[in-house]
Coordinates of C-alpha atoms in Angstrom, one line a residue:
M1 CA 53.2 -140.7 44.1
A2 CA 55.6 -141.7 41.3
V3 CA 52.9 -143.8 39.7
L4 CA 50.6 -140.8 39.7
N5 CA 53.2 -138.6 38.0
V6 CA 53.8 -141.2 35.3
D7 CA 50.1 -141.5 34.7
H8 CA 49.7 -137.7 34.5
R9 CA 52.6 -137.5 32.0
A10 CA 51.1 -140.3 29.9
D11 CA 47.7 -138.6 29.8
A12 CA 49.3 -135.3 28.8
Y13 CA 51.3 -137.1 26.1
L14 CA 48.2 -138.8 24.7
I15 CA 46.3 -135.5 24.8
A16 CA 49.2 -133.8 22.9
L17 CA 49.3 -136.7 20.5
A18 CA 45.6 -136.4 19.9
N19 CA 45.9 -132.7 19.3
L20 CA 48.7 -133.2 16.9
R21 CA 46.8 -135.8 15.0
R22 CA 43.8 -133.5 14.9
S23 CA 45.9 -130.6 13.6
L24 CA 47.5 -132.8 11.0
L25 CA 44.1 -134.0 9.8
V26 CA 42.8 -130.4 9.6
A27 CA 45.9 -129.3 7.7
F28 CA 45.5 -132.3 5.3
L29 CA 41.8 -131.5 4.8
I30 CA 42.7 -127.9 4.0
S31 CA 45.8 -128.5 1.9
A32 CA 44.5 -131.6 -0.1
P33 CA 41.9 -129.6 -2.2
V34 CA 44.4 -126.8 -2.7
A35 CA 47.0 -129.3 -3.9
L36 CA 44.5 -131.0 -6.1
L37 CA 43.3 -127.7 -7.6
G38 CA 46.9 -126.7 -8.2
G39 CA 47.7 -130.0 -9.8
I40 CA 44.7 -129.6 -12.1
L41 CA 45.7 -126.1 -13.1
L42 CA 49.3 -127.2 -13.7
A43 CA 48.1 -130.1 -15.8
Q44 CA 46.0 -127.8 -17.9
L45 CA 48.9 -125.4 -18.4
V46 CA 50.9 -128.4 -19.7
T47 CA 48.2 -130.2 -21.7
R48 CA 46.3 -127.3 -23.2
P49 CA 49.2 -126.2 -25.5
V50 CA 49.7 -129.8 -26.5
A51 CA 46.0 -130.2 -27.3
Q52 CA 46.1 -126.9 -29.3
L53 CA 49.2 -128.0 -31.3
S54 CA 47.6 -131.4 -31.9
A55 CA 44.4 -129.8 -33.2
L56 CA 46.5 -127.5 -35.4
A57 CA 48.3 -130.5 -36.9
G58 CA 45.0 -132.1 -37.7
R59 CA 43.8 -129.0 -39.6
V60 CA 47.0 -128.9 -41.5
V61 CA 46.8 -132.6 -42.4
E62 CA 43.3 -131.8 -43.8
G63 CA 44.7 -129.2 -46.1
D64 CA 44.1 -126.0 -44.1
L65 CA 47.5 -124.3 -44.4
T66 CA 46.1 -121.0 -43.1
A67 CA 45.5 -122.6 -39.6
R68 CA 47.3 -121.1 -36.6
A69 CA 47.3 -121.8 -32.9
R70 CA 47.8 -119.1 -30.2
I71 CA 50.3 -120.7 -27.8
A72 CA 51.8 -117.9 -25.6
A73 CA 53.8 -120.2 -23.3
R74 CA 57.6 -119.7 -23.7
T75 CA 58.2 -123.3 -23.0
E76 CA 59.5 -126.1 -25.2
I77 CA 56.0 -126.6 -26.4
G78 CA 55.7 -122.9 -27.3
M79 CA 59.0 -123.0 -29.2
L80 CA 57.8 -126.2 -31.0
A81 CA 54.6 -124.3 -32.0
D82 CA 56.7 -121.5 -33.5
V83 CA 58.8 -124.0 -35.5
F84 CA 55.6 -125.7 -36.6
H85 CA 54.0 -122.4 -37.8
L86 CA 57.2 -121.6 -39.7
M87 CA 57.1 -125.0 -41.4
V88 CA 53.5 -124.6 -42.3
Q89 CA 54.1 -121.1 -43.7
R90 CA 56.9 -122.3 -45.9
L91 CA 54.8 -125.3 -47.0
H92 CA 52.0 -122.8 -47.9
V93 CA 54.4 -120.7 -50.0
S94 CA 55.7 -123.8 -51.7
N95 CA 52.2 -125.1 -52.4
R96 CA 51.1 -121.7 -53.9
S97 CA 54.1 -121.9 -56.3
I98 CA 52.8 -125.3 -57.4
V99 CA 49.3 -123.9 -57.8
G100 CA 50.7 -121.1 -59.9
V101 CA 52.4 -123.5 -62.3
V102 CA 49.2 -125.6 -62.8
E103 CA 47.2 -122.4 -63.2
R104 CA 49.4 -121.1 -66.0
A105 CA 49.3 -124.5 -67.7
L106 CA 45.5 -124.5 -67.7
E107 CA 45.4 -120.9 -69.0
A108 CA 47.8 -121.8 -71.8
R109 CA 45.6 -124.8 -72.8
A110 CA 42.5 -122.5 -72.9
G111 CA 44.4 -119.8 -74.8
E112 CA 43.4 -117.1 -72.2
P113 CA 46.4 -115.9 -70.2
G114 CA 45.4 -114.3 -66.9
S115 CA 41.8 -115.4 -67.1
L116 CA 41.9 -117.7 -64.1
R117 CA 43.6 -115.1 -61.9
R118 CA 41.0 -112.6 -63.1
L119 CA 38.2 -114.9 -62.0
A120 CA 39.9 -115.6 -58.6
A121 CA 40.2 -111.8 -57.9
A122 CA 36.6 -111.2 -58.8
A123 CA 35.3 -114.1 -56.7
N124 CA 37.3 -112.9 -53.7
A125 CA 36.0 -109.4 -54.1
V126 CA 32.5 -110.8 -53.5
G127 CA 33.7 -113.2 -50.8
E128 CA 35.2 -110.4 -48.8
R129 CA 31.8 -108.6 -48.7
L130 CA 30.2 -111.8 -47.4
D131 CA 32.7 -112.0 -44.5
L132 CA 34.2 -115.4 -45.5
T133 CA 36.9 -116.8 -43.2
T134 CA 40.5 -117.0 -44.4
S135 CA 40.2 -120.7 -45.2
Q136 CA 36.9 -120.1 -47.1
Q137 CA 38.5 -117.3 -49.1
E138 CA 41.4 -119.5 -50.1
A139 CA 39.0 -122.3 -51.0
L140 CA 37.1 -119.9 -53.2
E141 CA 40.3 -118.7 -54.8
F142 CA 41.5 -122.2 -55.5
G143 CA 38.1 -123.1 -56.8
A144 CA 38.2 -120.2 -59.2
L145 CA 41.6 -121.3 -60.5
F146 CA 40.6 -124.9 -61.0
H147 CA 36.9 -124.7 -61.7
D148 CA 37.1 -126.1 -65.2
I149 CA 40.0 -128.5 -64.7
G150 CA 37.7 -131.4 -65.6
E151 CA 37.5 -130.0 -69.2
I152 CA 40.9 -131.6 -69.8
R153 CA 38.9 -134.7 -70.3
T154 CA 36.6 -133.0 -72.8
P155 CA 37.6 -133.2 -76.5
E156 CA 38.8 -129.8 -77.8
A157 CA 36.5 -130.1 -80.8
I158 CA 33.5 -129.9 -78.4
L159 CA 35.0 -127.2 -76.2
H160 CA 35.8 -124.9 -79.1
K161 CA 32.9 -125.7 -81.4
A162 CA 31.6 -122.5 -83.0
G163 CA 28.1 -123.8 -83.6
P164 CA 25.4 -125.1 -81.3
L165 CA 26.2 -128.3 -79.4
T166 CA 24.2 -131.5 -80.0
S167 CA 22.5 -133.2 -77.0
E168 CA 25.3 -135.7 -76.9
E169 CA 28.0 -133.0 -76.9
R170 CA 26.1 -131.1 -74.2
A171 CA 26.1 -134.2 -72.1
V172 CA 29.9 -134.5 -72.5
I173 CA 30.4 -130.9 -71.5
E174 CA 28.1 -131.3 -68.4
R175 CA 30.4 -134.1 -67.1
H176 CA 33.3 -131.8 -66.5
P177 CA 32.4 -130.8 -62.9
V178 CA 32.5 -134.5 -61.8
A179 CA 35.6 -135.1 -63.9
G180 CA 37.2 -132.2 -62.1
M181 CA 36.2 -133.6 -58.7
E182 CA 37.8 -137.0 -59.6
I183 CA 41.0 -135.2 -60.5
L184 CA 41.3 -133.0 -57.5
E185 CA 40.1 -135.3 -54.8
T186 CA 43.3 -137.2 -55.0
V187 CA 45.4 -134.1 -54.3
P188 CA 45.0 -133.0 -50.6
L189 CA 46.5 -129.5 -51.4
L190 CA 43.6 -128.8 -53.8
T191 CA 40.6 -130.5 -52.0
P192 CA 39.4 -127.1 -50.7
A193 CA 38.6 -126.2 -54.3
L194 CA 36.1 -129.1 -54.7
D195 CA 33.0 -127.3 -53.6
V196 CA 33.5 -124.7 -56.4
V197 CA 34.6 -127.3 -59.0
V198 CA 31.6 -129.5 -58.4
A199 CA 28.9 -126.8 -57.8
H200 CA 29.7 -123.8 -60.0
H201 CA 27.1 -124.9 -62.6
E202 CA 24.4 -125.7 -60.1
R203 CA 21.5 -123.2 -60.0
Y204 CA 19.5 -121.9 -57.1
D205 CA 16.2 -123.4 -58.4
G206 CA 17.8 -126.8 -59.0
S207 CA 18.0 -126.5 -62.7
G208 CA 21.8 -126.7 -63.0
Y209 CA 24.1 -129.6 -63.2
P210 CA 25.7 -132.1 -62.5
H211 CA 23.4 -133.0 -59.5
G212 CA 20.5 -130.5 -59.7
T213 CA 21.3 -129.3 -56.2
K214 CA 19.3 -126.2 -55.2
G215 CA 19.1 -123.4 -52.7
E216 CA 21.5 -123.4 -49.7
E217 CA 22.3 -127.0 -50.3
I218 CA 24.7 -125.7 -52.9
P219 CA 28.0 -124.8 -51.0
L220 CA 28.4 -121.0 -50.4
T221 CA 31.6 -120.8 -52.4
G222 CA 29.9 -122.6 -55.3
R223 CA 27.0 -120.1 -55.2
I224 CA 29.4 -117.2 -55.1
F225 CA 31.5 -118.5 -58.0
A226 CA 28.3 -119.2 -60.1
V227 CA 27.5 -115.5 -60.0
V228 CA 31.1 -114.4 -60.9
D229 CA 31.6 -117.0 -63.6
T230 CA 28.3 -115.9 -65.3
L231 CA 29.3 -112.3 -65.3
D232 CA 32.8 -113.1 -66.6
A233 CA 31.4 -115.5 -69.3
M234 CA 28.9 -113.0 -70.6
T235 CA 31.4 -110.1 -70.8
H236 CA 34.0 -112.0 -72.8
A237 CA 33.6 -113.4 -76.3
R238 CA 33.2 -117.1 -76.9
P239 CA 33.6 -119.1 -80.2
Y240 CA 29.9 -119.4 -80.5
R241 CA 28.8 -115.8 -79.5
P242 CA 30.1 -112.2 -79.0
A243 CA 30.7 -110.6 -75.6
R244 CA 27.8 -108.7 -74.0
S245 CA 28.2 -105.4 -72.2
L246 CA 28.7 -105.3 -68.4
S247 CA 25.4 -103.5 -68.0
E248 CA 23.6 -106.3 -69.8
A249 CA 25.4 -108.9 -67.8
L250 CA 24.4 -107.2 -64.5
D251 CA 20.8 -107.0 -65.7
V252 CA 20.8 -110.8 -66.4
L253 CA 22.2 -111.3 -62.9
R254 CA 19.4 -109.1 -61.4
K255 CA 16.7 -111.0 -63.2
G256 CA 18.1 -114.3 -62.2
S257 CA 18.2 -113.5 -58.5
G258 CA 16.4 -116.1 -56.4
I259 CA 15.9 -118.2 -59.5
L260 CA 19.3 -119.1 -61.0
F261 CA 21.4 -117.4 -58.3
D262 CA 21.5 -116.9 -54.6
P263 CA 19.7 -113.6 -53.9
R264 CA 22.1 -112.7 -51.1
V265 CA 25.1 -113.2 -53.3
V266 CA 23.4 -111.2 -56.1
D267 CA 22.7 -108.3 -53.8
V268 CA 26.4 -108.2 -52.8
A269 CA 27.5 -108.4 -56.4
L270 CA 25.2 -105.6 -57.5
G271 CA 26.5 -103.5 -54.6
I272 CA 29.9 -103.5 -56.2
P273 CA 30.3 -100.4 -58.4
A274 CA 30.3 -101.0 -62.2
E275 CA 33.7 -99.3 -62.4
R276 CA 35.1 -101.9 -60.0
W277 CA 33.5 -104.8 -61.9
A278 CA 35.0 -103.5 -65.2
E279 CA 38.4 -103.4 -63.5
L280 CA 38.0 -106.9 -62.0
L281 CA 36.6 -108.6 -65.1
Q282 CA 38.8 -106.5 -67.5
C283 CA 35.9 -105.6 -69.6
A284 CA 34.2 -102.4 -70.9
R285 CA 31.4 -100.8 -68.8
A286 CA 29.1 -100.0 -71.7

């Protein structure tokens, strides 16, 4: 009888043990995916801000000082992002001060104080209507300020010649976009300006220089500035010709649409009231 009782208790124990093992297995099968999912979500919460901050740092290194990352987490990473944004903002202000110094030096050499800032404002007025991004707007602005920096390698006797240029002199003049690129490509702060510097004398039909690029192969900022630079050049006197009226300049633009200039950019430019153009270019309407 005692043996039967022992066997019965052993069977009950084994059954209970089997039930416990089964319960533990079920609990594990239920909790493991939940734990795994929780771990993945937690890892994302930690790694996503790090990845965002890393991507932001990459954009800043490439010269985009307008870049920002939205990191809402109030963790050490979030606070690091705030400090990083502040550092970039101060660097941006400092760099703009440097740009201003170079800008004034270029204007002094050309003998036209305020001319580069005038061009930058006019270019951005067109860029705003084409919904450029903040970084594109800044690239357009910097391009306007430094578009002719390559002319520092051009003899002043050629730059300010009152009469017609010889073919050799014309060839020297037409090298200034490439010279400008060679100067600016060594300065990371100013590399956003390169598209305008290289392409502002290219023409929509491929008849421009230095590369004969055409159509939408020409960078958008270069196509915008080509229109603005043409208007500005025509409405201000040069050593070799008098200024033309704003209405004449706009008519030249209209006739060159789709030939010399991007028609979309021309349409936007012609949509700006003449009074506004006169204000931007600081010229007479008539």
